[in-house]
Coordinates of C-alpha atoms in Angstrom, one line a residue:
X1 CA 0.0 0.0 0.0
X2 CA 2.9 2.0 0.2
X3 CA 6.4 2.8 -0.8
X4 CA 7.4 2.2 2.9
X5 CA 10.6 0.0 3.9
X6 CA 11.7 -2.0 6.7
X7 CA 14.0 0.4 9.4
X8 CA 12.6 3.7 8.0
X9 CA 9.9 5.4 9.3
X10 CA 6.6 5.3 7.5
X11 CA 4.9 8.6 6.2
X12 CA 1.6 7.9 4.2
X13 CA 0.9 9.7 0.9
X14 CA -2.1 10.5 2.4
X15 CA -3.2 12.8 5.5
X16 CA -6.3 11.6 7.7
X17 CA -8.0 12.9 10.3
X18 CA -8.0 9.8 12.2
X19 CA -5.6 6.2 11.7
X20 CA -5.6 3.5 13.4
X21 CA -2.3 1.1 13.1
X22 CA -2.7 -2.7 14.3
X23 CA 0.6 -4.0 14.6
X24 CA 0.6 -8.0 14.0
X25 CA 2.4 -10.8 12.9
X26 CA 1.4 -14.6 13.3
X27 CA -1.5 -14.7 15.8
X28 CA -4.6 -14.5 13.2
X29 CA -7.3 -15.4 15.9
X30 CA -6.0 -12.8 18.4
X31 CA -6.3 -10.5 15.2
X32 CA -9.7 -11.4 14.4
X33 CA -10.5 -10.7 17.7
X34 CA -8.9 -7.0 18.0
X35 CA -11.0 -6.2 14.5
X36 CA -13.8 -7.1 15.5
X37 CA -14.0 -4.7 18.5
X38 CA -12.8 -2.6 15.9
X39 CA -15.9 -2.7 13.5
X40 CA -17.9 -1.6 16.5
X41 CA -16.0 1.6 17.0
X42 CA -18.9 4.6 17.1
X43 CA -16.9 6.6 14.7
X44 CA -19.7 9.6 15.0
X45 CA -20.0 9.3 11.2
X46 CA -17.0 10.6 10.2
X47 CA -13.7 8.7 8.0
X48 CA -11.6 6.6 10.0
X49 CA -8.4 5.5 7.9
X50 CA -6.8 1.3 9.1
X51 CA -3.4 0.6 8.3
X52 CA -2.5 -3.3 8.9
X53 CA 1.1 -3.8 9.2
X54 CA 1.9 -7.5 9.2
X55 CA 5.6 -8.5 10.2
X56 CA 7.5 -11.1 8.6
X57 CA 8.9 -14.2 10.7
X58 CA 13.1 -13.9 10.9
X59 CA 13.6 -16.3 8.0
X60 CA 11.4 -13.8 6.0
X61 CA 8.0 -16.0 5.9
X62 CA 4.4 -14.4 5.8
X63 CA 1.8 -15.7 7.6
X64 CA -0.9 -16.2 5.4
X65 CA -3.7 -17.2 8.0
X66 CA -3.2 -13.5 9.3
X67 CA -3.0 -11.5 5.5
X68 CA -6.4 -13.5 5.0
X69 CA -8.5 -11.9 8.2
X70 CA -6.6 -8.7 7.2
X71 CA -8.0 -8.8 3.8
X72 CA -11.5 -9.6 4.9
X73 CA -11.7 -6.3 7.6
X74 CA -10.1 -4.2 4.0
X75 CA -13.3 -5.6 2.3
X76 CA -16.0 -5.1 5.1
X77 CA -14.4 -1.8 6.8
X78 CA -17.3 0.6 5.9
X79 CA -15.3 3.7 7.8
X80 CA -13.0 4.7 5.2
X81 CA -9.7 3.4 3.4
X82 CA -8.2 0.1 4.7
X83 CA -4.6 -0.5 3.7
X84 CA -2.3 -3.6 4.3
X85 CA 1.3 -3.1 4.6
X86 CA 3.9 -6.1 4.9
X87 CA 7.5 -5.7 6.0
X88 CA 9.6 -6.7 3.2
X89 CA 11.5 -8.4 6.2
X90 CA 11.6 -8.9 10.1
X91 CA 11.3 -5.5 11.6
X92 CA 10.3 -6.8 15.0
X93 CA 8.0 -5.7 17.6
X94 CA 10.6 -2.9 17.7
X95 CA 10.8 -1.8 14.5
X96 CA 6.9 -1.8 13.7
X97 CA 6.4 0.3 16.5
X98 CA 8.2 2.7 15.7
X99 CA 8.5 3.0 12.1
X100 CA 4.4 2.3 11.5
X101 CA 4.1 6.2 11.5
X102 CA 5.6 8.9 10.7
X103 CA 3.2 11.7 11.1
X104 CA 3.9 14.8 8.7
X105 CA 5.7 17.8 10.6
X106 CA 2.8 20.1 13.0
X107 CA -0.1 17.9 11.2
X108 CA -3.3 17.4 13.3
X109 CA -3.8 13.3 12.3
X110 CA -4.3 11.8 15.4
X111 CA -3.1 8.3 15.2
X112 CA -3.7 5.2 17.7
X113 CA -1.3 2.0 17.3
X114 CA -2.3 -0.9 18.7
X115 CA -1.2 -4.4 18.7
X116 CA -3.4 -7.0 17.9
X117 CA -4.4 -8.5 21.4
X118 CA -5.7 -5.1 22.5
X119 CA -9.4 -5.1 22.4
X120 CA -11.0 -1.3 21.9
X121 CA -14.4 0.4 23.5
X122 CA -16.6 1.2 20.7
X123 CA -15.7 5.4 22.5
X124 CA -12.2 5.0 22.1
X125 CA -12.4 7.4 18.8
X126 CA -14.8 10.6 21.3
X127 CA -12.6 9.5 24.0
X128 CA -9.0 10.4 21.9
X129 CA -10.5 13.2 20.2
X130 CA -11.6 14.9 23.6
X131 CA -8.3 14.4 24.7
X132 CA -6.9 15.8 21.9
X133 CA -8.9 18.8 22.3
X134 CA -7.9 19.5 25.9
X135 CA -4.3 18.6 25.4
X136 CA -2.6 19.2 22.0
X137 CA -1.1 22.4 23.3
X138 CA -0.1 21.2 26.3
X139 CA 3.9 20.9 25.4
X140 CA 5.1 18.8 28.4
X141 CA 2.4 15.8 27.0
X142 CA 3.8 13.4 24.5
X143 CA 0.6 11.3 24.0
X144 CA -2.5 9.8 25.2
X145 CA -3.0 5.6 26.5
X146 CA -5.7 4.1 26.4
X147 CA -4.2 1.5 29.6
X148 CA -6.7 1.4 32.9
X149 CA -5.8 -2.2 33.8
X150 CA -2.3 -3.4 35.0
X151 CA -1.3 0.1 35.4
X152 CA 1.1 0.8 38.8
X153 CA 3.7 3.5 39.7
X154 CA 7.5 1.7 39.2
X155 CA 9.6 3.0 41.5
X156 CA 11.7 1.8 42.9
X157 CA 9.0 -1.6 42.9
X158 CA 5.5 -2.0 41.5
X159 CA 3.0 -0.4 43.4
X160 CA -0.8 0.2 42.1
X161 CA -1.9 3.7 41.4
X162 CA -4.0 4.5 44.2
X163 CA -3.5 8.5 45.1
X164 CA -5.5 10.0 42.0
X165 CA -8.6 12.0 43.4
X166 CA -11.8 10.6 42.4
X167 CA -13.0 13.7 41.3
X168 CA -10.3 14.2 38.2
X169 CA -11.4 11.6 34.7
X170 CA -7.8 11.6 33.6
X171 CA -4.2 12.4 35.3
X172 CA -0.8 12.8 33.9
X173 CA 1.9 9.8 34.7
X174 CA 5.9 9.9 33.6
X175 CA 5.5 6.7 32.4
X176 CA 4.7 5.8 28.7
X177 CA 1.6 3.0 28.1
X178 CA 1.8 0.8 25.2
X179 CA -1.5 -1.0 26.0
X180 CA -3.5 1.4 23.1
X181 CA -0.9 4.5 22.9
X182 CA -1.9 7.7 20.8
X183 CA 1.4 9.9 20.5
X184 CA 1.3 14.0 19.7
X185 CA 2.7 14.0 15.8
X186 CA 5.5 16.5 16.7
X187 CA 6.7 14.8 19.9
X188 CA 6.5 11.3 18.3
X189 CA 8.8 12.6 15.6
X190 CA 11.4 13.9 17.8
X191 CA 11.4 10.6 19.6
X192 CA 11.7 8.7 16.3
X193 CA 14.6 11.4 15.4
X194 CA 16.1 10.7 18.6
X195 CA 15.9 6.8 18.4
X196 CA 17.4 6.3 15.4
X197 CA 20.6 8.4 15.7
X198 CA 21.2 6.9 19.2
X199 CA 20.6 3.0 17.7
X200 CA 23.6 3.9 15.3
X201 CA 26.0 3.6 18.9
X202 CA 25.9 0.0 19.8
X203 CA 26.8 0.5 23.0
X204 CA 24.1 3.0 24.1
X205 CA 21.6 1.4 26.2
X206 CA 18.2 3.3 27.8
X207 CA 19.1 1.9 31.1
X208 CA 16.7 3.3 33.9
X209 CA 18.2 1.8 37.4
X210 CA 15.3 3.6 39.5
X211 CA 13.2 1.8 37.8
X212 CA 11.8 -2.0 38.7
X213 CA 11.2 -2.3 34.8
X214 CA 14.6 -2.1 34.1
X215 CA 15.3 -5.2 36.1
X216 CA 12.8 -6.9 33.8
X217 CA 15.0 -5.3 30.5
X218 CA 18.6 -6.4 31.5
X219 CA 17.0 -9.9 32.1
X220 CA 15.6 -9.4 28.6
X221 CA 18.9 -8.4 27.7
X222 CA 20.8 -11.0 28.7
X223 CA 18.7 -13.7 26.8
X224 CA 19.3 -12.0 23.5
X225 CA 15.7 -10.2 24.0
X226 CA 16.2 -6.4 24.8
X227 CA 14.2 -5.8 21.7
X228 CA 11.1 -7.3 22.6
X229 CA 11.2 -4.8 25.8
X230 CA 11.2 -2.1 23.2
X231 CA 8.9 0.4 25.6
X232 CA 11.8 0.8 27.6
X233 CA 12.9 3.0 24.9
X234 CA 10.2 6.1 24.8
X235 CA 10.4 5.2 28.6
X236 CA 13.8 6.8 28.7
X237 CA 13.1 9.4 26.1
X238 CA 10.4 10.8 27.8
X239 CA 12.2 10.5 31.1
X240 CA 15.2 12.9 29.6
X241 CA 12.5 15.3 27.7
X242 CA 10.6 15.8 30.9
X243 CA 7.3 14.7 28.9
X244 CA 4.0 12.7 30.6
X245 CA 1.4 10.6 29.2
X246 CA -2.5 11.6 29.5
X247 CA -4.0 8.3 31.6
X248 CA -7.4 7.9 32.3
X249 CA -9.3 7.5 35.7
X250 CA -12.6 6.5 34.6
X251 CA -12.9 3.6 36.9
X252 CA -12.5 6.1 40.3
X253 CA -14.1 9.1 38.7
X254 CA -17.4 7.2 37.6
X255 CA -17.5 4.2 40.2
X256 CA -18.2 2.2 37.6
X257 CA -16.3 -1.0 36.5
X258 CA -17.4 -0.9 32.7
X259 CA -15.3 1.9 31.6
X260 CA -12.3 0.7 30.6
X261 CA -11.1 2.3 26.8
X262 CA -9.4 -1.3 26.0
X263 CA -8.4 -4.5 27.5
X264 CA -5.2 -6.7 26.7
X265 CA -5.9 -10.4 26.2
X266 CA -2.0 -11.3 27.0
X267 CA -2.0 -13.8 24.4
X268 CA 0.8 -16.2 23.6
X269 CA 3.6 -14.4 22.0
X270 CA 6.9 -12.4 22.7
X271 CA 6.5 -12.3 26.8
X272 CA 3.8 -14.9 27.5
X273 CA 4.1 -18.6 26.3
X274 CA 1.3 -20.8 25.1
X275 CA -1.1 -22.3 27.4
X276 CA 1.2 -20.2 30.3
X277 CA -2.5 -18.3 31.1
X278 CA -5.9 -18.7 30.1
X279 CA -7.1 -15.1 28.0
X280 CA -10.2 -14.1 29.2
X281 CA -13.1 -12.2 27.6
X282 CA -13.6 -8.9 29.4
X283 CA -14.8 -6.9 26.8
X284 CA -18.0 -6.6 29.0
X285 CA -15.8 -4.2 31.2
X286 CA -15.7 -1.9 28.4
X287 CA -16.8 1.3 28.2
X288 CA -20.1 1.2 26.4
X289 CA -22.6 4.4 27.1
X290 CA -20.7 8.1 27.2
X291 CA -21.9 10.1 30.1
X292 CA -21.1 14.2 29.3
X293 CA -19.8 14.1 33.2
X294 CA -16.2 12.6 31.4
X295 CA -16.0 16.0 29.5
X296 CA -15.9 18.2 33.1
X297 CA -11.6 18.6 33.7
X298 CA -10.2 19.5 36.7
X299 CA -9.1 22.9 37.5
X300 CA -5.7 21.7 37.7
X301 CA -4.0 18.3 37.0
X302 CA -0.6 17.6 38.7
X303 CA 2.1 15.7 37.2
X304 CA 3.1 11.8 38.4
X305 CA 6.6 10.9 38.2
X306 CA 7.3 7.6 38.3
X307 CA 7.2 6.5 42.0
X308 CA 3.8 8.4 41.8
X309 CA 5.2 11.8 43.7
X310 CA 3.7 14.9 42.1
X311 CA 5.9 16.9 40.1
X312 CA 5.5 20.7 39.6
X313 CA 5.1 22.4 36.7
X314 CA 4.6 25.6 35.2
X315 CA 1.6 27.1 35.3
X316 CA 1.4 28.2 31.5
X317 CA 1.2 24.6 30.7
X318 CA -1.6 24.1 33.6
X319 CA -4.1 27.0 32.6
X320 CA -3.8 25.4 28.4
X321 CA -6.7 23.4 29.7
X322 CA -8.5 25.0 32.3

């Protein structure tokens, strides 16, 4: 669909309002699964562009089980354009992340990349383009996750987000989600800048020791498996640029449990072995009916580092949203 190659960021011929990017490779019932929450997605009537991108296996092979559901959501998608992109070889979890998009220079797309065990609400398109709204000005916010579940402050060890008032919908945490992630164009270009001059030094590694993830990527490391970590890498970008990610509290701020903006199925793949877990169906946890009482914002929204201590910042950026 494109004149894209492996190792270089992708920029489309063609400028959308909206995109989404599902990142898969060889798991075509997970994939099935991740469209089909797709097709349900309350788009408000307006053109929502799909790009597929579909990783070959190391020795270059396609999996053909996975172009076929790919080629059935091109011919059903009634949204707007569908196009399928294959990697002319391996580009790894790494490399489709962060090549998938190269947004044009101070463009308003808005862009969500997902990987195909995330499961979407059918609001995740109002839900992104509020945030948009409120914070595309806001210069210390690099993007937008969609990630409610499994999300806990990491340092210096795991400990579950618990100190976010009831009475804010969204708050602002140092570290980066990958769990449904919508990056700022600008500050997602500067990253992808930034990552692939500091790959070119071999010896250059995003090392965060504060951090209990980065136990997890030196164990990663030292199976021949940094890659697959490859998060830790905007982790440490954002650390450096002082930038936060716009997470939502929807849970807290409604008391509801049916308002999560996507689930993860952890299915078999780069960190979880088969038959290791039993994935579970939770999509009736999704958010599913929009109350206007998620539009209200806080006066003021501190910022999280990452042992979940608030941060101060200026004020210009604080009153962009007021």
């Amino acid at each position: 669909a494109t004149n894209c190659v492996t190792g270089v960021p992708c920029q489309y011929p063609d400028e959308l309002d909206f995109r989404i990017i599902v990142l898969t490779f060889n798991r075509p019932d997970s994939l099935r699964k991740c469209l089909s929450h797709m097709a349900k997605l309350d788009t408000l009537g307006h053109e929502v562009g799909v790009d597929i991108w579909i990783d070959r296996s190391k020795e270059g092979k396609l999996d053909e089980d996975t172009y076929e559901i790919s080629s059935e959501f091109q011919d059903t998608w009634t949204c707007g354009q569908v196009c399928l992109h294959i990697q002319d070889r391996n580009a790894y979890i790494i490399g489709q992340w962060v090549d998938a998009w190269r947004p044009r220079e101070n463009t308003r797309e808005i862009a969500l990349i997902l990987e195909d065990d995330i499961d979407i609400s059918p609001l995740t398109y109002k839900w992104l383009k509020l945030m948009n709204s409120k914070f595309r000005d806001v210069s210390d916010v690099a993007g937008y996750t969609l990630q409610m579940e499994n999300v806990n402050y990491v340092k210096p060890n795991l400990r579950p987000v618990s100190n976010i008032p009831k009475t804010d919908n969204v708050f602002l945490y140092r570290l980066f989600g990958t769990w449904g992630y919508s990056p700022k164009p600008n500050e997602w270009r500067d990253f992808q800048d930034w990552f692939h001059e500091v790959r070119k030094d071999n010896t250059f590694k995003p090392y965060m020791p504060d951090l209990v993830i980065n136990k997890w990527f030196t164990g990663f490391e030292r199976q021949g498996r940094a890659d697959s970590m490859w998060e830790m890498w905007p982790i440490y970008y954002h650390n450096k640029s002082n930038l936060y990610t716009v997470y939502s509290n929807l849970r807290n701020y409604t008391g509801h449990n049916n308002t999560l903006l996507d689930m993860n199925r952890l299915e078999p793949g780069l960190h979880y072995k088969a038959h290791s877990r039993i994935t579970k169906d939770k999509s009736y946890l999704l958010l599913s009916q929009w109350n206007p009482e998620l539009e209200k914002f806080p006066e003021y929204l501190p910022r999280h580092d990452f042992d979940g201590s608030c941060v101060n910042s200026s004020a210009e950026n604080n009153n962009t949203y007021l």
